[in-house]
PDB file of C-alpha atoms in Angstrom:
ATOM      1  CA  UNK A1441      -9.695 -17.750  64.193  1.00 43.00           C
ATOM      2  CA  UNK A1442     -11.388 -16.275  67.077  1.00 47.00           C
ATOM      3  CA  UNK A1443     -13.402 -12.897  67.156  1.00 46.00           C
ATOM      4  CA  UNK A1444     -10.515 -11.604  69.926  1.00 48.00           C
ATOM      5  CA  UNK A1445      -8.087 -11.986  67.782  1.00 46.00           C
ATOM      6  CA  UNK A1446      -9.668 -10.871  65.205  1.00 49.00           C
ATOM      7  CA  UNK A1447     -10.964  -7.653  66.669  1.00 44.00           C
ATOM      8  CA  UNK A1448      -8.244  -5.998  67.345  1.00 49.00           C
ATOM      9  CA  UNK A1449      -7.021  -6.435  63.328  1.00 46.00           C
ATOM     10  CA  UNK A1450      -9.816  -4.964  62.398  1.00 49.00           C
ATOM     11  CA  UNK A1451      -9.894  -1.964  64.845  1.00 51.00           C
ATOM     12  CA  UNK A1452      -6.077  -1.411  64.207  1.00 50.00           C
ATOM     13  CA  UNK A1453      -7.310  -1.756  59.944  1.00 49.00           C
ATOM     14  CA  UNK A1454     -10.155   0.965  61.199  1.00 51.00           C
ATOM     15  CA  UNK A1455      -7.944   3.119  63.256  1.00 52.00           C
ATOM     16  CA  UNK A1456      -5.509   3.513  59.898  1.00 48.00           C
ATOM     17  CA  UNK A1457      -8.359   4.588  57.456  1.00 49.00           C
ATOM     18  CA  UNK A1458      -9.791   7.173  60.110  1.00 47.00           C
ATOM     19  CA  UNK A1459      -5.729   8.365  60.323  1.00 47.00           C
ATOM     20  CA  UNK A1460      -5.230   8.465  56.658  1.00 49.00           C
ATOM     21  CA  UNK A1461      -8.354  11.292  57.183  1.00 52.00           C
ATOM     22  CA  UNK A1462      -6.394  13.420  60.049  1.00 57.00           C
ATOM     23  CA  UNK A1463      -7.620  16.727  60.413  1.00 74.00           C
ATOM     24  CA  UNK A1464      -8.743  18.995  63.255  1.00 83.00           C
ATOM     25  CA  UNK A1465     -11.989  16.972  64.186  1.00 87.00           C
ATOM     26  CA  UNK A1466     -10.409  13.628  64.161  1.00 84.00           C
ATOM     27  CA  UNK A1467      -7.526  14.608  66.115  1.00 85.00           C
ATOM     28  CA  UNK A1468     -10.153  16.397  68.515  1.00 89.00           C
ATOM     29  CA  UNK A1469     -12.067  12.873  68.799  1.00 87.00           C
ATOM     30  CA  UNK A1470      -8.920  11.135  69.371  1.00 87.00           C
ATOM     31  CA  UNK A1471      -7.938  13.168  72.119  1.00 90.00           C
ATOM     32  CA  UNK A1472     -11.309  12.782  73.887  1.00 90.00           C
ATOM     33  CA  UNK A1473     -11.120   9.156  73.247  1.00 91.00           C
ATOM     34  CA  UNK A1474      -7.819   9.133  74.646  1.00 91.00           C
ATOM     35  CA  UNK A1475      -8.614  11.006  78.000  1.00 92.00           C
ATOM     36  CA  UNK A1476     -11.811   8.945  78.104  1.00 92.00           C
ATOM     37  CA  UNK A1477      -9.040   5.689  78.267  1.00 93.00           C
ATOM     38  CA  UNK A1478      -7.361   7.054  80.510  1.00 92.00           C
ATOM     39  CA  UNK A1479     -10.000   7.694  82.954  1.00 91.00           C
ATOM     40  CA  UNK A1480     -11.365   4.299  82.357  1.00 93.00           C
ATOM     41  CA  UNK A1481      -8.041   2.083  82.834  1.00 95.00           C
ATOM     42  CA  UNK A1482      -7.420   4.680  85.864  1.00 92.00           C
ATOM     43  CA  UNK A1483     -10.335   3.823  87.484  1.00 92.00           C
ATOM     44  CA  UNK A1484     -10.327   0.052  86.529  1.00 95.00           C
ATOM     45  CA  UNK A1485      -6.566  -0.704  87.758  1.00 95.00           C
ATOM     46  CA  UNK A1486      -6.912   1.425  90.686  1.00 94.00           C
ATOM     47  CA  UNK A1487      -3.556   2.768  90.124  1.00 92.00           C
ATOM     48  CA  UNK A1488      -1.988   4.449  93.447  1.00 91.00           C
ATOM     49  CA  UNK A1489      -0.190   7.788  92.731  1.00 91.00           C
ATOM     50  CA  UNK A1490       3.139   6.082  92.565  1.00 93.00           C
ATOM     51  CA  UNK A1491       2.053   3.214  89.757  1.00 94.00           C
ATOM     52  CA  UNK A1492       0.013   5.740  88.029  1.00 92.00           C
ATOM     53  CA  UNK A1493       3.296   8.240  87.715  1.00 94.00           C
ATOM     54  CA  UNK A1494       5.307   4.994  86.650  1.00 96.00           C
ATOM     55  CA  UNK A1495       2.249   3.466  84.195  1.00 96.00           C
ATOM     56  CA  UNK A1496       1.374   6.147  82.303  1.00 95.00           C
ATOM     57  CA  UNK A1497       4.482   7.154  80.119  1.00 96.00           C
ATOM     58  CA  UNK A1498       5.164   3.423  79.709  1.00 97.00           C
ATOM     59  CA  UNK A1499       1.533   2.707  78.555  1.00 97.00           C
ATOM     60  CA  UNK A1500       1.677   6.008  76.148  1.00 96.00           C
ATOM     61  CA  UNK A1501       5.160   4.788  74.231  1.00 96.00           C
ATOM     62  CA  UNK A1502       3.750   1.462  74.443  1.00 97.00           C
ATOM     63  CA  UNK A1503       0.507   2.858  72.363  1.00 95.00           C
ATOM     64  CA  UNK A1504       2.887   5.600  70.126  1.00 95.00           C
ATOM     65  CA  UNK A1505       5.492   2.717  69.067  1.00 96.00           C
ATOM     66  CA  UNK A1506       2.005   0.174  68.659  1.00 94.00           C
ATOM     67  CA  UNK A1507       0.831   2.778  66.423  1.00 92.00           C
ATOM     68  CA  UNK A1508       3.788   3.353  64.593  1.00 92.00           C
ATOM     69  CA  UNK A1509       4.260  -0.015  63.611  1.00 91.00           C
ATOM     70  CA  UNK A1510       1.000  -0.285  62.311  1.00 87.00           C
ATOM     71  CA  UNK A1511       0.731   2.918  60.345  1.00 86.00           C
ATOM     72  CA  UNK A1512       3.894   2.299  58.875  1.00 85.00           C
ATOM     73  CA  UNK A1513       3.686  -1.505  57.741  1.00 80.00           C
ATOM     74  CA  UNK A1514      -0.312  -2.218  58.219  1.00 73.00           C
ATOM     75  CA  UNK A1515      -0.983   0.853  55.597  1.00 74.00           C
ATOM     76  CA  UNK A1516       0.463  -0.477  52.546  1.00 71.00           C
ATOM     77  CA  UNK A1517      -1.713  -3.709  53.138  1.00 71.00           C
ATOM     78  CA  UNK A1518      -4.712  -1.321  53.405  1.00 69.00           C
ATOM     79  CA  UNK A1519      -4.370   0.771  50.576  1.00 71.00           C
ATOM     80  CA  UNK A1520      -4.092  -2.699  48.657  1.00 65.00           C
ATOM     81  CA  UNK A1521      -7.198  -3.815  49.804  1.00 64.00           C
ATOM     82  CA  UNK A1522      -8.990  -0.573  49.120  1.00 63.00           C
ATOM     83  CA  UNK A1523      -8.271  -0.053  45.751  1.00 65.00           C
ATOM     84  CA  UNK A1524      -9.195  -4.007  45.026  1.00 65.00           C
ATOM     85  CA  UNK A1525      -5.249  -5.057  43.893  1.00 67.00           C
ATOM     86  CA  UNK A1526      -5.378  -8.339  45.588  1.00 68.00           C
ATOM     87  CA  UNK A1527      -7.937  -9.882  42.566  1.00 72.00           C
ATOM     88  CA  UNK A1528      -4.504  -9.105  40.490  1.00 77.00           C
ATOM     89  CA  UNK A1529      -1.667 -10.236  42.797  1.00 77.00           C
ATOM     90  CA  UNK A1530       0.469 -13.156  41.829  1.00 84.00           C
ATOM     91  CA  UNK A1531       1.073 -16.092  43.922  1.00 88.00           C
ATOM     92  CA  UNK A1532       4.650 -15.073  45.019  1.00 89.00           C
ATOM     93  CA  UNK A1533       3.625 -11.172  45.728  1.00 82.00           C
ATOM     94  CA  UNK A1534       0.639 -12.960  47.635  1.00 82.00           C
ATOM     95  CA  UNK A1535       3.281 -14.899  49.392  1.00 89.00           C
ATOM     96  CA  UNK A1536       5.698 -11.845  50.196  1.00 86.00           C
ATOM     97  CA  UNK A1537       2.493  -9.741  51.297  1.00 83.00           C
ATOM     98  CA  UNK A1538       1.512 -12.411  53.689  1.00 86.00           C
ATOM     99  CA  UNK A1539       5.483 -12.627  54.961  1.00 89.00           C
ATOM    100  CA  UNK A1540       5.532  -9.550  55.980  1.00 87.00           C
ATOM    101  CA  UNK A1541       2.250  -9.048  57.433  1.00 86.00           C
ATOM    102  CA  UNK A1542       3.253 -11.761  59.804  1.00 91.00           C
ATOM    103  CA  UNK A1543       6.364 -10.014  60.192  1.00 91.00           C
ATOM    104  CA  UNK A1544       4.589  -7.025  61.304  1.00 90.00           C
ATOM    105  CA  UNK A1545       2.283  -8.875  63.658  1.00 91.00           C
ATOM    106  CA  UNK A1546       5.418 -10.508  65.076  1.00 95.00           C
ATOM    107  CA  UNK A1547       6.625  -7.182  65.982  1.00 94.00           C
ATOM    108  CA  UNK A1548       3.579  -6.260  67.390  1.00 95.00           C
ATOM    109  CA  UNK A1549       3.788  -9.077  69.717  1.00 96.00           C
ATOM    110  CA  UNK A1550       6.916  -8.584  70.366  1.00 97.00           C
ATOM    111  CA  UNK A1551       6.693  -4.601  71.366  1.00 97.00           C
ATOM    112  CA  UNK A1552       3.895  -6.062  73.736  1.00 97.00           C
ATOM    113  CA  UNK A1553       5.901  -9.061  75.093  1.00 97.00           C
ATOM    114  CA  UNK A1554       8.240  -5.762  76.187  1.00 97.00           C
ATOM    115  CA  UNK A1555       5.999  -3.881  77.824  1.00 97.00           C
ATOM    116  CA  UNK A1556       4.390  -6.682  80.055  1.00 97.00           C
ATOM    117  CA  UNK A1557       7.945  -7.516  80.919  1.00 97.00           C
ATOM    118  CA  UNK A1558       8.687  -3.942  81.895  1.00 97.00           C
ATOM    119  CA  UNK A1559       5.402  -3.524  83.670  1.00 97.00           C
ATOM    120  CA  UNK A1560       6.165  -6.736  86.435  1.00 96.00           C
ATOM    121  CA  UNK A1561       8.508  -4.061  87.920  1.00 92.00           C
ATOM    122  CA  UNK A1562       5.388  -0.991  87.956  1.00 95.00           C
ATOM    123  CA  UNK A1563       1.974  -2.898  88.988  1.00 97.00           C
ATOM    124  CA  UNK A1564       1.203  -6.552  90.356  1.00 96.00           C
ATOM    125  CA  UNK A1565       0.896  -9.240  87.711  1.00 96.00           C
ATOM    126  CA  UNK A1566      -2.996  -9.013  88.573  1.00 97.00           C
ATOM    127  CA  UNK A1567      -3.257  -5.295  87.825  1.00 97.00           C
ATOM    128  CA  UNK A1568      -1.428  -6.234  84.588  1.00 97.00           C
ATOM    129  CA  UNK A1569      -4.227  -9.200  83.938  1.00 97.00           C
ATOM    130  CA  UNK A1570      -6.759  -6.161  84.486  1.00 97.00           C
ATOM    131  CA  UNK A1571      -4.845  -3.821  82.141  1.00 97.00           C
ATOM    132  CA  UNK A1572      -5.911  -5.891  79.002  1.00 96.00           C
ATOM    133  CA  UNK A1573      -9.235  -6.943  80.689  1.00 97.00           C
ATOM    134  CA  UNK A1574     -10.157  -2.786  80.913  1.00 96.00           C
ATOM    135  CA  UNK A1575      -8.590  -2.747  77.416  1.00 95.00           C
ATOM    136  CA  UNK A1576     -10.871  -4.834  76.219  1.00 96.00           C
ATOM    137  CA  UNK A1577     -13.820  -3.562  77.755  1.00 95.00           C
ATOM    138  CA  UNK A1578     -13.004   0.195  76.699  1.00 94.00           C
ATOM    139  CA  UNK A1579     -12.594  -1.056  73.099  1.00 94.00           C
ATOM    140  CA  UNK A1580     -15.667  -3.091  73.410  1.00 94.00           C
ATOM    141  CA  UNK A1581     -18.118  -0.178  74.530  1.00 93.00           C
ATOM    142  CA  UNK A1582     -16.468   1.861  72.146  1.00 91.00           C
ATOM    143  CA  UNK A1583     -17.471   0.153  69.404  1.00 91.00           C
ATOM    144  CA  UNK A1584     -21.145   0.028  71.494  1.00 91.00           C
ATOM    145  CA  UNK A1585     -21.588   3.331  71.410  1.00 88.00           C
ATOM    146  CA  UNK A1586     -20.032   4.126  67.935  1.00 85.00           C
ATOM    147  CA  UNK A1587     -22.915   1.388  66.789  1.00 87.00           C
ATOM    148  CA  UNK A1588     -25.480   3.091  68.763  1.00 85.00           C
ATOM    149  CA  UNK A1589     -24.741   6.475  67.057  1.00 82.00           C
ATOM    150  CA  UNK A1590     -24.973   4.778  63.712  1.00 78.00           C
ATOM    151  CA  UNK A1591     -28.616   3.190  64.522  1.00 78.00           C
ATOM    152  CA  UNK A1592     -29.555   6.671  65.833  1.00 75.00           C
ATOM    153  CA  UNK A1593     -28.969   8.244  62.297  1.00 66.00           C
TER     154      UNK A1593
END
């Protein structure tokens, strides 16, 4: 399998532990993550007054109902691997597990198959194309600088 579709699993695996932990200071660093995301996919779509008013509240339920999805189903598949279960799981509970993981991946993709489809009618298909290029790129020096931090310590 690929590292890009990899990545994201293991950011969205990394994004549940860190929400399991909520308190003030995470929810602080989220926001400033957040507005930082904005600013970036702002500044990388070039999004005229009139997309940007359109964009945003799609993009944000987009991310909430993403997010949703994946704390709901993607936790109990977490909390499995944490506490080391899967050396004891049984073929068919194996089986089931791995059903409905690609059940919830399924409707991951197809939340996301939604929201392209209901962006053609906000921003050109290129600005779209740039969407999950500055996506990328925002997740990618995120993880930069979170690995910079560490090597700091």
């Amino acid at each position: 399998m690929k590292i890009s579709k990899i990545l994201p699993l293991i950011i969205a695996f990394t994004s549940l532990n860190v929400i399991a932990q909520d308190g003030p200071i995470i929810r602080k660093k989220k926001e400033q993550i957040k507005a930082l995301k904005v600013a970036f996919i702002t500044n990388e779509l070039a999004l005229t007054s009139d997309e940007a008013t359109k964009f945003w509240p799609l993009f944000n339920t987009f991310e909430e109902k993403q997010q949703e999805i994946k704390k709901q189903k993607l936790k109990g598949y977490l909390k499995r691997v944490d506490d080391g279960s899967f050396d004891n799981l049984s073929e068919k509970e194996a089986t089931t597990m791995l059903a409905q993981m690609e059940s919830t991946e399924d409707e991951l993709y197809q939340l996301k198959k939604k929201f392209i489809s209901n962006l053609k009618g906000i921003i050109s298909p290129i600005k779209i194309l740039k969407l999950k290029k500055a996506e990328e790129n925002f997740n990618r020096k995120l993880l930069q600088q979170y690995r910079d931090r560490k090597l700091d310590k």
